[in-house]
Amino acid sequence: MSLTDKDKAAVKALWAKISKSADAIGADALGRLLCVYPQTKIYFSHWGDLSYNSGPVKTHGKKVMGGIALAISRIDDMTNGLLELSEQHAFKLRVDPANFKLLAHCIQVVIASMFPNDFPPEVHVCMDKFLANLALALAERYR
Amino acid sequence: MLWEGSTAALKDARGVQDLQTCTKNPKAGIMVEWTEFERATIQDIFARMDYDVVGPAALFRCLVVYPWTQRYFGNFGNLYNAAAIIANPMVANHGKVILHGMDRAVKNMDNIKATYAELSVLHSEKLHVDPDNFRLLSDCLTIVVAAQWGKEFTGEIQAAFQKFLAVVVTSLGKQYH
């Protein structure tokens, strides 16, 4: 399910509309992930405060959206463009890649709630494909 | 309409009653425990929902975002592209059928498994729907509700909604064999 030119254009157009709110989106999506899928908390047991909109959640949400922005800038070759991030997730963080689709779902729920008019089905499918491909690129170095 | 599964549904419902009588446990045979917050949230979400708008919107989204789900709608006419799907009156109607069907679970939260036993047999034996597709439709429904509720759709509310949908999905898959 690789990205067509139409998909890439749609993702970039959506990003242009939502990127000003990237920090808020990231914080909300991550806070939501920890709440809706509590098993994901295990990756953050070293944080004092896992509550919604806590300092560490906001900071980390911002970092995640920075990764998304990077992926968009390298959308034509995410596998090679995200090798460093993949190595970090594979060897250092060792996040089970099944969790990537949970966060992708939360990100899209947040986008839908914040920008309902900018996320019709025709845009949703492109974003869903993009996040799925991003997850694959992130898992590239796992084994 | 009588399906072979309808006696199974009756047995299942009676089975729960029998279990509850014999064990004197009012919760025996009941699949899921709901908190007060979860009960109230589910009732609130569905009370605020226009089933005839949300049902079609969720089904349109599912058919567009996960196009392989179109396999079950071969006799629905034009599904050629997103515009055609969104304009298709049979799809819209089926979206309404789905949400009104979900209403049965909303009204029977303590016995969703028995409530859906017959529907589960229908989806398995007659419609041959891959149960993973129920999960895809649920995800689309969550997105539609998030778009409707905006900021009010907090993480806790999403968690309750997704728990409810997970029970619906599991119950619909229960009679597959």
Coordinates of C-alpha atoms in Angstrom, one line a residue:
Chain A
M1 CA 0.0 0.0 0.0
S2 CA 2.7 2.5 -1.0
L3 CA 2.0 6.2 -1.3
T4 CA 0.8 7.6 -4.6
D5 CA 1.5 11.2 -5.6
K6 CA -2.1 12.0 -4.7
D7 CA -1.5 10.6 -1.2
K8 CA 1.6 12.6 -0.7
A9 CA -0.1 15.8 -1.9
A10 CA -3.0 15.2 0.4
V11 CA -0.8 14.6 3.4
K12 CA 1.3 17.7 2.7
A13 CA -1.9 19.8 2.2
L14 CA -3.3 18.5 5.5
W15 CA 0.0 19.1 7.3
A16 CA 0.0 22.7 6.0
K17 CA -3.4 23.2 7.8
I18 CA -2.6 21.5 11.1
S19 CA 1.2 21.9 11.7
K20 CA 0.7 25.2 13.6
S21 CA -1.1 23.0 16.2
A22 CA 1.5 20.2 16.1
D23 CA 2.5 20.5 19.7
A24 CA -1.1 20.4 20.9
I25 CA -1.9 17.5 18.6
G26 CA 1.1 15.5 19.8
A27 CA 0.3 16.1 23.5
D28 CA -3.4 15.1 23.0
A29 CA -2.5 12.1 20.9
L30 CA 0.1 10.8 23.4
G31 CA -2.1 11.5 26.4
R32 CA -5.0 9.7 24.7
L33 CA -2.7 6.7 23.8
L34 CA -1.8 6.2 27.5
C35 CA -5.5 6.4 28.5
V36 CA -7.2 4.4 25.8
Y37 CA -4.4 1.7 25.6
P38 CA -3.0 1.6 29.1
Q39 CA -0.6 -1.1 28.3
T40 CA 1.5 1.5 26.4
K41 CA 2.3 3.1 29.8
I42 CA 5.0 0.5 30.3
Y43 CA 7.3 2.4 27.9
F44 CA 7.1 5.5 30.1
S45 CA 7.4 4.0 33.6
H46 CA 10.4 6.2 34.2
W47 CA 8.3 9.4 33.9
G48 CA 6.9 10.6 37.2
D49 CA 3.6 11.9 35.8
L50 CA 1.8 10.0 33.1
S51 CA -1.4 12.1 33.4
Y52 CA -3.0 13.8 30.4
N53 CA -1.2 17.0 29.6
S54 CA 1.5 16.5 32.1
G55 CA 5.0 18.0 31.4
P56 CA 6.6 14.8 30.2
V57 CA 3.6 13.9 28.0
K58 CA 3.5 17.4 26.4
T59 CA 7.3 17.4 25.8
H60 CA 7.2 13.9 24.3
G61 CA 4.1 14.6 22.2
K62 CA 6.0 17.5 20.7
K63 CA 9.0 15.2 19.9
V64 CA 6.7 12.7 18.2
M65 CA 5.2 15.4 16.0
G66 CA 8.7 16.5 15.1
G67 CA 9.3 13.0 13.9
I68 CA 6.1 13.2 11.8
A69 CA 7.3 16.5 10.3
L70 CA 10.6 14.9 9.5
A71 CA 8.8 12.0 7.8
I72 CA 6.8 14.3 5.7
S73 CA 9.9 16.2 4.6
R74 CA 11.3 12.8 3.5
I75 CA 8.0 11.4 2.2
D76 CA 9.6 10.2 -1.1
D77 CA 11.9 7.8 0.7
M78 CA 10.9 7.3 4.3
T79 CA 12.7 4.0 4.7
N80 CA 16.1 5.6 4.2
G81 CA 15.1 9.0 5.5
L82 CA 14.1 7.6 8.9
L83 CA 16.9 5.1 9.4
E84 CA 18.3 6.8 12.4
L85 CA 14.9 7.0 14.1
S86 CA 14.3 3.4 13.2
E87 CA 17.6 2.3 14.9
Q88 CA 16.7 4.3 18.0
H89 CA 13.3 2.6 18.2
A90 CA 14.7 -0.8 17.4
F91 CA 17.8 -1.0 19.5
K92 CA 17.4 1.6 22.2
L93 CA 13.7 2.0 22.9
R94 CA 12.6 -1.4 21.7
V95 CA 9.0 -0.4 21.2
D96 CA 6.8 -3.3 20.0
P97 CA 5.9 -2.1 16.5
A98 CA 2.2 -3.1 17.1
N99 CA 2.0 0.1 19.1
F100 CA 2.7 2.3 16.1
K101 CA -0.8 1.7 14.7
L102 CA -2.3 2.5 18.1
L103 CA -0.6 5.9 18.1
A104 CA -1.5 6.4 14.5
H105 CA -5.2 5.9 15.4
C106 CA -5.0 8.4 18.3
I107 CA -3.3 11.0 16.1
Q108 CA -6.1 10.7 13.6
V109 CA -8.8 10.9 16.3
V110 CA -7.2 14.1 17.4
I111 CA -7.0 15.5 13.9
A112 CA -10.7 14.6 13.4
S113 CA -11.7 16.3 16.6
M114 CA -9.6 19.5 16.0
F115 CA -10.1 19.8 12.3
P116 CA -13.4 18.0 11.4
N117 CA -13.8 19.9 8.1
D118 CA -10.3 19.1 6.9
F119 CA -10.5 15.3 7.5
P120 CA -13.1 13.8 5.1
P121 CA -12.7 10.2 4.1
E122 CA -10.7 11.1 1.0
V123 CA -8.0 12.7 3.2
H124 CA -8.3 10.2 6.0
V125 CA -7.3 7.3 3.7
C126 CA -4.1 9.2 2.6
M127 CA -3.2 10.0 6.1
D128 CA -3.8 6.4 7.2
K129 CA -1.6 5.1 4.4
F130 CA 1.1 7.7 5.3
L131 CA 1.1 6.7 9.0
A132 CA 1.2 3.0 8.1
N133 CA 4.2 3.6 5.8
L134 CA 5.8 5.6 8.5
A135 CA 5.4 2.7 10.9
L136 CA 6.9 0.4 8.4
A137 CA 9.9 2.7 8.0
L138 CA 10.3 3.0 11.7
A139 CA 10.3 -0.8 12.0
E140 CA 12.9 -1.1 9.2
R141 CA 15.9 -1.8 11.4
Y142 CA 14.1 -4.1 13.9
R143 CA 15.2 -7.4 12.4
Chain B
M1 CA -37.1 -14.3 10.2
L2 CA -35.8 -17.5 11.8
W3 CA -32.2 -18.4 11.6
E4 CA -30.7 -21.7 12.9
G5 CA -28.8 -19.4 15.2
S6 CA -32.0 -18.0 16.9
T7 CA -32.3 -21.1 19.1
A8 CA -28.7 -20.7 20.0
A9 CA -29.5 -17.1 20.9
L10 CA -32.4 -18.2 23.1
K11 CA -30.3 -20.9 24.8
D12 CA -27.5 -18.4 25.4
A13 CA -29.9 -15.9 27.0
R14 CA -31.6 -18.7 29.0
G15 CA -28.1 -20.0 29.9
V16 CA -27.3 -16.7 31.5
Q17 CA -30.5 -16.7 33.5
D18 CA -29.9 -20.3 34.6
L19 CA -26.4 -19.5 35.7
Q20 CA -27.6 -16.5 37.6
T21 CA -30.3 -18.5 39.4
C22 CA -28.1 -21.5 40.2
T23 CA -25.1 -19.6 41.4
K24 CA -27.2 -16.8 43.0
N25 CA -24.8 -14.5 41.4
P26 CA -26.5 -11.7 39.5
K27 CA -23.4 -11.1 37.4
A28 CA -22.8 -14.8 36.4
G29 CA -22.4 -15.3 32.6
I30 CA -22.1 -11.6 32.0
M31 CA -19.1 -10.9 29.9
V32 CA -18.1 -7.4 30.9
E33 CA -18.0 -5.1 33.9
W34 CA -18.9 -1.5 33.3
T35 CA -18.1 1.4 35.5
E36 CA -20.7 4.1 36.2
F37 CA -18.7 6.5 34.1
E38 CA -18.6 4.0 31.2
R39 CA -22.3 3.3 31.3
A40 CA -23.2 7.0 31.4
T41 CA -20.7 7.8 28.7
I42 CA -22.0 5.2 26.3
Q43 CA -25.6 6.3 26.9
D44 CA -24.6 9.9 26.4
I45 CA -22.7 9.3 23.2
F46 CA -25.6 7.5 21.6
A47 CA -28.2 9.9 22.9
R48 CA -26.4 12.7 21.2
M49 CA -25.9 10.8 18.0
D50 CA -28.1 11.1 14.9
Y51 CA -28.0 7.5 13.9
D52 CA -29.2 8.3 10.4
V53 CA -26.2 10.7 9.9
V54 CA -23.5 9.0 11.8
G55 CA -24.2 5.5 10.5
P56 CA -23.8 6.4 6.8
A57 CA -20.8 8.6 7.6
A58 CA -19.0 5.8 9.4
L59 CA -19.8 3.2 6.6
F60 CA -18.7 5.7 3.8
R61 CA -15.5 6.3 5.7
C62 CA -14.8 2.6 6.1
L63 CA -15.4 1.8 2.4
V64 CA -13.1 4.7 1.4
V65 CA -10.3 4.2 3.9
Y66 CA -10.3 0.4 3.8
P67 CA -11.5 -0.3 0.3
W68 CA -11.2 -4.1 0.6
T69 CA -14.4 -3.8 2.8
Q70 CA -16.3 -3.1 -0.4
R71 CA -16.2 -6.8 -1.1
Y72 CA -19.4 -7.2 0.9
F73 CA -21.3 -4.7 -1.1
G74 CA -21.0 -6.1 -4.6
N75 CA -24.7 -5.7 -5.2
F76 CA -24.9 -2.1 -4.0
G77 CA -24.2 -0.5 -7.4
N78 CA -21.6 2.2 -8.0
L79 CA -18.7 2.2 -5.5
Y80 CA -16.2 3.4 -8.1
N81 CA -14.7 6.2 -6.1
A82 CA -15.2 8.2 -2.9
A83 CA -17.7 10.5 -4.5
A84 CA -19.8 7.6 -5.8
I85 CA -19.7 5.8 -2.4
I86 CA -20.7 8.9 -0.5
A87 CA -23.7 9.4 -2.9
N88 CA -24.8 5.8 -2.9
P89 CA -28.2 5.5 -1.3
M90 CA -27.8 1.8 -0.5
V91 CA -24.7 2.5 1.4
A92 CA -26.4 5.3 3.3
N93 CA -29.3 3.0 4.2
H94 CA -27.0 0.2 5.3
G95 CA -25.1 2.6 7.5
K96 CA -28.4 3.4 9.3
V97 CA -29.2 -0.3 9.7
I98 CA -25.8 -0.8 11.3
L99 CA -26.2 2.0 13.9
H100 CA -29.8 1.0 14.7
G101 CA -28.4 -2.5 15.2
M102 CA -25.8 -1.1 17.5
D103 CA -28.6 0.5 19.5
R104 CA -29.5 -3.0 20.8
A105 CA -26.2 -3.3 22.5
V106 CA -26.5 0.2 24.0
K107 CA -29.9 -0.9 25.5
N108 CA -28.5 -4.3 26.7
M109 CA -25.0 -3.4 27.9
D110 CA -24.9 -6.3 30.4
N111 CA -25.7 -8.9 27.8
I112 CA -24.3 -7.9 24.5
K113 CA -23.0 -11.4 23.7
A114 CA -26.5 -12.9 23.9
T115 CA -28.1 -9.9 22.2
Y116 CA -25.8 -10.3 19.1
A117 CA -25.7 -14.2 19.0
E118 CA -28.1 -14.3 16.1
L119 CA -26.5 -11.4 14.2
S120 CA -23.1 -13.1 14.7
V121 CA -24.4 -16.2 13.0
L122 CA -25.8 -14.1 10.2
H123 CA -22.5 -12.3 9.6
S124 CA -20.6 -15.6 9.7
E125 CA -22.8 -18.1 8.0
K126 CA -24.7 -16.0 5.5
L127 CA -22.7 -12.8 4.9
H128 CA -19.3 -14.3 5.4
V129 CA -17.8 -11.1 6.8
D130 CA -14.2 -11.3 8.0
P131 CA -14.6 -10.2 11.7
D132 CA -11.5 -8.0 11.5
N133 CA -13.7 -5.7 9.3
F134 CA -15.9 -5.0 12.4
R135 CA -12.8 -3.5 14.0
L136 CA -12.1 -1.3 11.0
L137 CA -15.7 0.0 11.0
S138 CA -15.4 0.7 14.7
D139 CA -12.3 2.7 14.2
C140 CA -14.1 4.8 11.5
L141 CA -17.1 5.2 13.9
T142 CA -14.7 6.6 16.5
I143 CA -13.3 9.1 14.1
V144 CA -16.8 10.2 13.1
V145 CA -17.8 10.7 16.7
A146 CA -14.5 12.5 17.5
A147 CA -15.3 14.9 14.6
Q148 CA -18.8 15.5 16.0
W149 CA -17.7 16.0 19.6
G150 CA -14.5 18.0 19.0
K151 CA -12.7 19.0 22.2
E152 CA -15.3 17.2 24.4
F153 CA -14.1 13.8 23.1
T154 CA -11.6 13.4 25.8
G155 CA -9.3 10.4 26.2
E156 CA -11.5 8.9 29.0
I157 CA -14.6 9.2 26.8
Q158 CA -12.7 7.7 23.9
A159 CA -11.5 4.8 26.1
A160 CA -15.1 4.1 27.2
F161 CA -16.4 4.2 23.6
Q162 CA -13.7 2.0 22.3
K163 CA -14.3 -0.5 25.1
F164 CA -18.0 -0.7 24.2
L165 CA -17.1 -1.1 20.5
A166 CA -14.6 -3.8 21.4
V167 CA -17.3 -5.8 23.2
V168 CA -19.7 -5.3 20.2
V169 CA -16.9 -6.5 17.9
T170 CA -16.1 -9.5 20.0
S171 CA -19.8 -10.5 20.4
L172 CA -20.3 -10.2 16.7
G173 CA -17.4 -12.6 16.1
K174 CA -18.5 -15.0 18.8
Q175 CA -20.5 -17.5 16.8
Y176 CA -17.9 -17.9 14.0
H177 CA -16.5 -21.4 13.8

